[in-house]
């Protein structure tokens, strides 16, 4: 039950706290109470029918840079 | 899209090479993760095969299904049968045995149980039902927070109540370390549970027990990256909390989720299967919400005699990382996903189940 799945918001209902998310053609109902300002097009991590975090392209890039920095440290040590 | 790079083969091999080179300085490193989804990723991508022999990657008590006590399963079965009500819960809870029966096998005793994907479906089914319904509310803070936020924001049907067996990971880990039950050199922190709790609760773990702690995501680059970050800390004689999963996880955690948890639940002692009662490691409803608490609403009979482990089952040792699944004499012989004896063989997050899926009966 703890498996989080990245999905995209395709509809936000009028209540603002729920809507529809999609991944690989599968659509599901989702609650948005745990994220700020859900918008159509946002990528979110979905856990048991709830979005628990937004997924950001820029942060993914920075994340990779962090890993590559660690790797450079390792290569430096090897050399 | 940058996200696919977290599975990139060249980057994975570079990380594995870097780990191998740096790990030469150490006799033996025991690195534990406390998330069933990490075990799933490690098994699926065969990450142990990429590590040198002196690095042991251990699976800890990170599967909420595996640590749900027989005592709680027996109680929910008893109540459902005696009071003729519907039990609603997640699919991976259905086949875990209590002392004698699982929720699914108890259906032949007259229990009516229905699988749901989330609490929204439980609300839907409760509205359809003409009798009382209880949501068997299982999971770490990742599941407890959504449950809390829905309770706060949605009109619940009057016939729906909750049996909370939610558990709080940071305190569970801390207490197990205090009790000397974990023999480890470093921790990989759970990526998704930490999205809710944040990383601050783990500062005490890092400082009091001199353990490097790195929160990680669930792609192969994430897990290997976290191992390299741990080795870097050990090399520099540093023990601190670091975040490898920056694209989703903030150090502070999800404030909306923390507020929802604080509004609905108190932190209480909780029984973990095979590990006994762990202080301050569970979520129980605040008094204001007694009307939603099935344990109080219906006075569910708890039995003092319950069986956590079937004869021969060694799941408790698997959960503590003291043995690996094939060391259990039942593994893949009597116990398999079609006939799970212990809880670790049931859920997709269980260690035995993950090993079996990849290695089968080899």
Coordinates of C-alpha atoms in Angstrom, one line a residue:
Chain A
X1 CA 0.0 0.0 0.0
X2 CA 3.0 2.3 0.4
X3 CA 3.9 2.3 -3.2
X4 CA 3.8 5.9 -4.6
X5 CA 3.1 6.3 -8.3
X6 CA 3.9 9.5 -10.3
X7 CA 0.7 10.6 -12.2
X8 CA -0.5 13.7 -14.0
X9 CA -3.5 15.7 -13.0
X10 CA -6.0 15.8 -15.8
X11 CA -9.0 17.3 -14.0
X12 CA -9.5 19.4 -10.8
X13 CA -13.1 19.3 -9.6
X14 CA -14.9 22.5 -8.5
X15 CA -14.4 21.6 -4.8
X16 CA -10.7 22.1 -5.4
X17 CA -9.8 19.1 -3.2
X18 CA -10.3 16.3 -5.6
X19 CA -10.1 15.4 -9.3
X20 CA -8.8 12.9 -11.8
X21 CA -5.2 11.7 -12.3
X22 CA -3.7 9.7 -15.2
X23 CA -0.7 7.5 -15.9
X24 CA -0.2 5.2 -18.9
X25 CA -3.9 5.7 -19.9
X26 CA -5.2 4.7 -16.5
X27 CA -7.4 7.3 -14.8
X28 CA -8.2 7.4 -11.1
X29 CA -10.0 9.6 -8.6
X30 CA -7.6 11.5 -6.4
X31 CA -7.7 13.8 -3.4
X32 CA -5.5 16.9 -3.4
X33 CA -5.7 18.1 0.3
X34 CA -2.0 17.4 0.9
X35 CA -0.6 19.6 -1.9
X36 CA -0.9 23.3 -2.5
X37 CA -2.7 24.7 -5.6
X38 CA -3.2 21.6 -7.7
X39 CA -3.4 22.4 -11.4
X40 CA -4.2 20.4 -14.6
X41 CA -0.8 19.3 -16.0
X42 CA 1.0 19.0 -12.7
X43 CA 2.8 15.8 -12.0
X44 CA 2.1 14.4 -8.5
X45 CA 3.1 11.4 -6.4
X46 CA 0.0 9.5 -5.7
X47 CA -0.3 7.3 -2.7
X48 CA -3.5 5.3 -2.0
X49 CA -5.6 7.8 -3.9
X50 CA -4.0 10.9 -2.5
X51 CA -1.4 13.2 -4.0
X52 CA 1.2 13.6 -1.3
X53 CA 3.8 15.7 -3.2
X54 CA 4.4 17.5 -6.5
X55 CA 7.1 16.3 -8.8
X56 CA 9.1 19.0 -10.4
X57 CA 11.3 18.8 -13.6
X58 CA 13.8 21.4 -12.4
X59 CA 14.2 19.6 -9.0
X60 CA 14.7 16.3 -10.8
X61 CA 17.5 18.0 -12.7
X62 CA 19.1 19.2 -9.5
X63 CA 18.7 15.8 -8.0
X64 CA 20.7 14.3 -10.8
X65 CA 23.4 16.9 -10.3
X66 CA 23.6 16.0 -6.6
X67 CA 24.2 12.3 -7.6
X68 CA 26.8 13.3 -10.2
X69 CA 28.7 15.4 -7.6
X70 CA 28.9 12.4 -5.3
X71 CA 30.1 10.3 -8.2
X72 CA 32.8 12.9 -9.0
X73 CA 33.9 12.6 -5.4
X74 CA 34.2 8.8 -5.8
X75 CA 36.2 9.1 -9.1
X76 CA 38.5 11.7 -7.4
X77 CA 39.1 9.2 -4.6
X78 CA 39.9 6.5 -7.1
X79 CA 42.3 8.6 -9.1
Chain B
X1 CA 12.1 14.5 -19.3
X2 CA 14.9 14.1 -16.7
X3 CA 13.1 11.4 -14.7
X4 CA 14.1 8.5 -17.0
X5 CA 17.8 9.2 -16.2
X6 CA 17.2 7.8 -12.7
X7 CA 17.2 4.4 -14.4
X8 CA 20.1 5.2 -16.8
X9 CA 22.4 2.1 -17.2
X10 CA 25.7 4.1 -17.6
X11 CA 25.0 6.1 -14.5
X12 CA 24.0 3.0 -12.6
X13 CA 27.3 1.2 -13.6
X14 CA 29.4 4.3 -12.8
X15 CA 27.8 4.5 -9.3
X16 CA 28.4 0.8 -8.8
X17 CA 32.0 1.2 -9.8
X18 CA 32.4 4.2 -7.5
X19 CA 30.9 2.3 -4.6
X20 CA 33.2 -0.7 -5.2
X21 CA 36.3 1.5 -5.2
X22 CA 35.5 3.4 -2.1
X23 CA 34.2 0.5 -0.2
X24 CA 37.6 -1.2 -0.3
X25 CA 38.6 0.8 2.8
X26 CA 35.9 -0.9 4.9
X27 CA 35.9 -4.5 6.2
X28 CA 32.1 -4.7 6.3
X29 CA 29.2 -2.3 6.0
X30 CA 25.7 -3.2 7.0
X31 CA 23.3 -0.7 5.5
X32 CA 19.6 -1.1 6.4
X33 CA 16.6 0.4 4.6
X34 CA 13.3 0.7 6.3
X35 CA 10.9 0.8 3.4
X36 CA 9.2 -2.2 1.6
X37 CA 9.3 -0.3 -1.6
X38 CA 13.0 0.0 -1.4
X39 CA 13.3 -3.7 -1.1
X40 CA 11.0 -4.0 -4.1
X41 CA 13.3 -1.7 -6.1
X42 CA 16.5 -3.5 -4.9
X43 CA 15.1 -6.9 -5.8
X44 CA 13.6 -5.8 -9.1
X45 CA 16.9 -4.1 -10.3
X46 CA 19.1 -6.8 -8.7
X47 CA 21.0 -4.0 -7.0
X48 CA 22.6 -6.4 -4.4
X49 CA 24.4 -8.1 -7.3
X50 CA 26.1 -4.8 -8.2
X51 CA 27.5 -4.3 -4.7
X52 CA 30.9 -5.6 -3.4
X53 CA 30.7 -8.5 -1.0
X54 CA 31.6 -6.3 2.0
X55 CA 28.4 -4.3 1.7
X56 CA 25.3 -5.9 3.0
X57 CA 22.0 -4.3 2.1
X58 CA 19.5 -5.3 4.8
X59 CA 15.7 -5.0 4.7
X60 CA 14.3 -3.6 8.0
X61 CA 10.8 -3.3 9.4
X62 CA 9.5 -1.2 6.5
X63 CA 6.4 -3.2 5.4
X64 CA 3.3 -2.0 7.2
X65 CA 1.4 -5.2 6.4
X66 CA 4.3 -7.3 7.8
X67 CA 4.3 -5.4 11.2
X68 CA 0.5 -5.5 11.7
X69 CA 0.0 -7.6 14.8
X70 CA -2.0 -10.8 14.9
X71 CA -3.7 -9.3 17.9
X72 CA -5.2 -6.5 15.7
X73 CA -6.1 -8.9 12.9
X74 CA -7.9 -11.3 15.3
X75 CA -9.8 -8.4 16.9
X76 CA -11.1 -7.0 13.6
X77 CA -12.1 -10.5 12.5
X78 CA -13.9 -11.1 15.8
X79 CA -15.7 -7.8 15.6
X80 CA -16.8 -8.2 12.0
X81 CA -18.3 -11.6 12.7
X82 CA -19.9 -10.9 16.0
X83 CA -21.5 -7.7 14.9
X84 CA -22.2 -8.5 11.3
X85 CA -20.5 -5.6 9.8
X86 CA -18.4 -4.9 6.7
X87 CA -14.7 -4.7 7.0
X88 CA -13.0 -2.5 4.4
X89 CA -9.2 -2.5 3.9
X90 CA -6.3 -2.5 1.4
X91 CA -5.7 -5.5 -0.8
X92 CA -2.4 -6.5 0.6
X93 CA -3.9 -6.8 4.1
X94 CA -6.4 -9.5 3.1
X95 CA -4.1 -12.6 3.1
X96 CA -2.0 -11.9 6.2
X97 CA -2.8 -14.5 8.9
X98 CA -3.8 -13.5 12.4
X99 CA -3.5 -16.3 15.0
X100 CA -5.5 -18.7 12.8
X101 CA -7.3 -16.8 10.0
X102 CA -6.6 -14.0 7.6
X103 CA -9.4 -11.5 6.7
X104 CA -9.9 -13.4 3.5
X105 CA -10.0 -16.9 5.0
X106 CA -12.3 -15.7 7.8
X107 CA -15.0 -15.2 5.1
X108 CA -15.8 -18.9 5.5
X109 CA -16.6 -18.1 9.1
X110 CA -19.1 -15.4 8.0
X111 CA -16.9 -12.3 7.8
X112 CA -17.8 -9.9 5.1
X113 CA -14.7 -8.1 3.8
X114 CA -14.1 -5.9 0.9
X115 CA -10.9 -4.7 -0.7
X116 CA -10.4 -0.9 -1.4
X117 CA -7.7 1.0 -3.1
X118 CA -8.1 4.1 -0.8
X119 CA -10.4 5.6 1.7
X120 CA -12.5 7.3 -1.0
X121 CA -13.6 3.8 -2.1
X122 CA -14.2 2.8 1.5
X123 CA -16.6 5.8 1.9
X124 CA -18.3 4.8 -1.3
X125 CA -18.9 1.2 -0.1
X126 CA -20.0 2.3 3.4
X127 CA -22.6 4.5 1.8
X128 CA -23.9 1.5 -0.2
X129 CA -24.0 -0.8 2.9
X130 CA -27.1 -1.1 5.0
X131 CA -25.0 -2.1 8.1
X132 CA -22.0 -0.8 9.9
X133 CA -18.6 -0.6 8.1
X134 CA -15.1 -0.5 9.6
X135 CA -12.1 0.7 7.7
X136 CA -9.1 -1.3 8.9
X137 CA -6.7 1.6 8.6
X138 CA -3.2 0.3 8.1
X139 CA 0.1 1.9 7.1
X140 CA 2.9 4.2 8.1
X141 CA 2.6 8.1 8.1
X142 CA 2.3 7.9 4.2
X143 CA -1.2 6.4 4.6
X144 CA -2.1 7.9 8.0
X145 CA -1.8 11.4 6.7
X146 CA -4.2 11.0 3.7
X147 CA -6.7 9.3 6.0
X148 CA -6.4 12.2 8.5
X149 CA -6.9 14.8 5.7
X150 CA -9.9 13.0 4.3
X151 CA -11.5 12.7 7.8
X152 CA -11.1 16.5 8.1
X153 CA -12.4 17.5 4.7
X154 CA -15.1 15.0 3.6
X155 CA -18.5 14.2 5.0
X156 CA -18.3 10.7 6.2
X157 CA -21.3 8.3 6.3
X158 CA -22.6 7.7 9.8
X159 CA -22.1 4.0 9.6
X160 CA -18.3 4.2 8.9
X161 CA -15.8 3.9 11.7
X162 CA -12.0 3.3 11.8
X163 CA -9.7 0.8 13.4
X164 CA -6.3 2.5 13.4
X165 CA -3.2 0.3 13.3
X166 CA -1.2 3.1 11.7
X167 CA 2.5 3.3 12.7
X168 CA 5.1 6.1 12.8
X169 CA 8.4 5.1 11.3
X170 CA 10.9 7.5 12.9
X171 CA 10.0 6.5 16.4
X172 CA 9.8 2.8 15.5
X173 CA 13.3 2.9 14.2
X174 CA 14.6 5.0 17.2
X175 CA 13.1 2.6 19.8
X176 CA 14.5 -0.5 18.0
X177 CA 17.9 1.1 18.0
X178 CA 17.6 2.0 21.7
X179 CA 16.7 -1.6 22.4
X180 CA 19.8 -2.8 20.6
X181 CA 17.8 -4.8 18.2
X182 CA 19.4 -3.4 15.0
X183 CA 23.0 -4.3 14.2
X184 CA 23.8 -1.8 11.5
X185 CA 26.3 0.8 10.3
X186 CA 23.9 3.2 8.3
X187 CA 20.3 3.7 7.3
X188 CA 18.6 4.4 4.0
X189 CA 15.5 6.4 5.1
X190 CA 12.1 5.8 3.5
X191 CA 11.5 8.2 0.6
X192 CA 7.8 8.4 0.6
X193 CA 7.1 8.1 4.4
X194 CA 9.7 10.9 4.8
X195 CA 7.8 13.1 2.4
X196 CA 5.2 13.3 5.2
X197 CA 7.4 13.2 8.4
X198 CA 10.3 15.2 7.0
X199 CA 13.9 14.4 7.9
X200 CA 14.2 16.3 11.2
X201 CA 12.8 13.3 13.3
X202 CA 15.8 11.3 12.1
X203 CA 18.4 13.7 13.4
X204 CA 18.3 11.9 16.8
X205 CA 18.9 8.6 15.1
X206 CA 22.0 9.9 13.3
X207 CA 23.5 11.7 16.3
X208 CA 22.6 9.3 19.1
X209 CA 23.7 6.1 17.3
X210 CA 26.4 7.5 15.0
X211 CA 24.5 6.3 12.0
X212 CA 24.8 8.1 8.6
X213 CA 21.1 8.4 7.4
X214 CA 20.3 9.2 3.8
X215 CA 16.7 9.4 2.5
X216 CA 16.4 7.9 -1.0
X217 CA 14.0 7.5 -3.9
X218 CA 13.1 4.2 -5.6
X219 CA 15.0 4.1 -8.9
X220 CA 18.3 2.3 -9.1
X221 CA 20.2 5.5 -9.3
X222 CA 18.5 6.7 -6.1
X223 CA 19.4 3.6 -4.1
X224 CA 23.1 3.4 -5.3
X225 CA 23.4 7.2 -5.0
X226 CA 22.3 7.0 -1.3
X227 CA 24.8 4.2 -0.7
X228 CA 27.6 6.3 -2.1
X229 CA 26.5 9.3 0.1
X230 CA 26.6 7.0 3.1
X231 CA 30.1 5.8 2.2
X232 CA 31.2 9.4 1.8
X233 CA 30.0 10.2 5.3
X234 CA 31.7 7.2 6.8
X235 CA 34.9 8.0 5.0
X236 CA 34.8 11.5 6.5
X237 CA 33.7 10.3 10.0
X238 CA 30.5 12.2 9.7
X239 CA 27.0 10.9 10.8
X240 CA 24.3 13.2 9.6
X241 CA 20.9 13.2 7.8
X242 CA 21.1 13.8 4.1
X243 CA 18.5 13.9 1.3
X244 CA 19.1 12.0 -2.0
X245 CA 15.4 12.4 -3.0
X246 CA 15.3 16.2 -3.5
X247 CA 12.9 16.1 -6.4
X248 CA 10.1 15.0 -4.1
X249 CA 11.2 15.3 -0.5
X250 CA 11.8 18.4 1.6
X251 CA 13.8 18.3 4.8
X252 CA 10.7 19.9 6.6
X253 CA 8.3 17.3 5.2
X254 CA 4.7 18.0 4.1
X255 CA 3.3 20.6 6.6
X256 CA -0.3 20.0 5.4
X257 CA 0.1 16.3 6.1
X258 CA 1.7 16.9 9.5
X259 CA -1.1 19.3 10.5
X260 CA -3.7 16.7 9.4
X261 CA -2.0 14.0 11.5
X262 CA -1.7 16.3 14.6
X263 CA -5.3 17.3 14.3
X264 CA -6.7 13.8 14.1
X265 CA -4.3 11.5 15.9
X266 CA -2.2 11.2 19.1
X267 CA 1.1 9.3 19.0
X268 CA 0.7 6.2 21.2
X269 CA 2.5 3.0 22.0
X270 CA 1.8 0.4 19.3
X271 CA 2.3 -3.4 18.9
X272 CA 4.5 -4.4 15.9
X273 CA 4.3 -8.0 14.8
X274 CA 7.3 -10.0 16.0
X275 CA 8.8 -6.9 17.7
X276 CA 6.4 -6.4 20.6
X277 CA 5.1 -3.1 21.9
X278 CA 7.1 -0.1 20.7
X279 CA 6.8 3.2 22.6
X280 CA 5.3 6.2 20.8
X281 CA 5.2 4.4 17.5
X282 CA 1.5 4.4 16.6
X283 CA -1.3 6.7 15.6
X284 CA -4.5 6.6 17.6
X285 CA -7.6 8.8 17.3
X286 CA -7.7 11.9 19.6
X287 CA -10.6 11.9 22.1
X288 CA -12.5 14.4 20.0
X289 CA -12.8 11.7 17.4
X290 CA -13.9 8.9 19.7
X291 CA -17.0 8.6 17.7
X292 CA -15.0 7.4 14.7
X293 CA -12.8 5.0 16.7
X294 CA -14.2 1.5 16.1
X295 CA -12.2 0.1 19.1
X296 CA -14.3 2.4 21.4
X297 CA -17.5 2.7 19.5
X298 CA -18.0 -1.1 19.5
X299 CA -15.8 -2.2 22.3
X300 CA -13.9 -4.7 20.1
X301 CA -12.8 -7.7 22.2
X302 CA -9.0 -8.1 22.2
X303 CA -7.7 -11.5 23.1
X304 CA -4.6 -11.7 25.3
X305 CA -3.7 -15.0 23.7
X306 CA -2.7 -14.5 20.1
X307 CA 0.0 -16.1 17.9
X308 CA 2.3 -13.7 16.0
X309 CA 4.3 -16.4 14.3
X310 CA 3.2 -19.7 12.8
X311 CA 5.5 -22.6 13.9
X312 CA 8.8 -22.4 12.0
X313 CA 8.2 -19.0 10.6
X314 CA 11.2 -16.6 10.9
X315 CA 9.6 -13.4 9.7
X316 CA 10.6 -11.5 12.8
X317 CA 14.2 -12.2 12.2
X318 CA 13.8 -11.2 8.5
X319 CA 12.3 -7.9 9.6
X320 CA 15.2 -7.1 11.9
X321 CA 17.7 -8.0 9.1
X322 CA 19.3 -10.8 11.2
X323 CA 18.6 -13.4 8.6
X324 CA 17.9 -13.3 4.8
X325 CA 14.7 -15.1 3.5
X326 CA 16.4 -18.3 2.2
X327 CA 17.7 -18.9 5.7
X328 CA 14.2 -19.6 6.8
X329 CA 13.5 -23.3 6.4
X330 CA 10.0 -22.6 5.1
X331 CA 11.0 -20.1 2.5
X332 CA 9.9 -21.2 -1.0
X333 CA 9.2 -24.7 0.3
X334 CA 6.0 -24.4 2.3
X335 CA 5.8 -20.6 2.2
X336 CA 5.3 -18.9 -1.1
X337 CA 3.1 -16.2 -2.5
X338 CA 0.4 -18.7 -3.3
X339 CA 0.4 -20.1 0.3
X340 CA 2.1 -17.4 2.5
X341 CA 2.8 -18.7 6.0
X342 CA 4.3 -15.5 7.4
X343 CA 3.5 -11.8 6.7
X344 CA 6.7 -11.1 4.8
X345 CA 5.5 -13.4 1.9
X346 CA 2.2 -11.6 1.4
X347 CA 2.6 -8.0 0.4
X348 CA 4.5 -6.5 -2.5
X349 CA 6.5 -4.7 0.1
X350 CA 7.4 -7.9 2.1
X351 CA 11.0 -8.9 2.0
X352 CA 10.3 -12.7 1.4
X353 CA 7.8 -11.9 -1.3
X354 CA 10.3 -9.6 -3.1
X355 CA 13.0 -12.2 -3.0
X356 CA 10.7 -14.9 -4.2
X357 CA 9.4 -12.8 -7.1
X358 CA 13.0 -12.4 -8.4
X359 CA 14.7 -15.6 -7.3
X360 CA 11.7 -18.0 -7.0
X361 CA 12.7 -21.2 -5.3
X362 CA 16.4 -21.1 -6.2

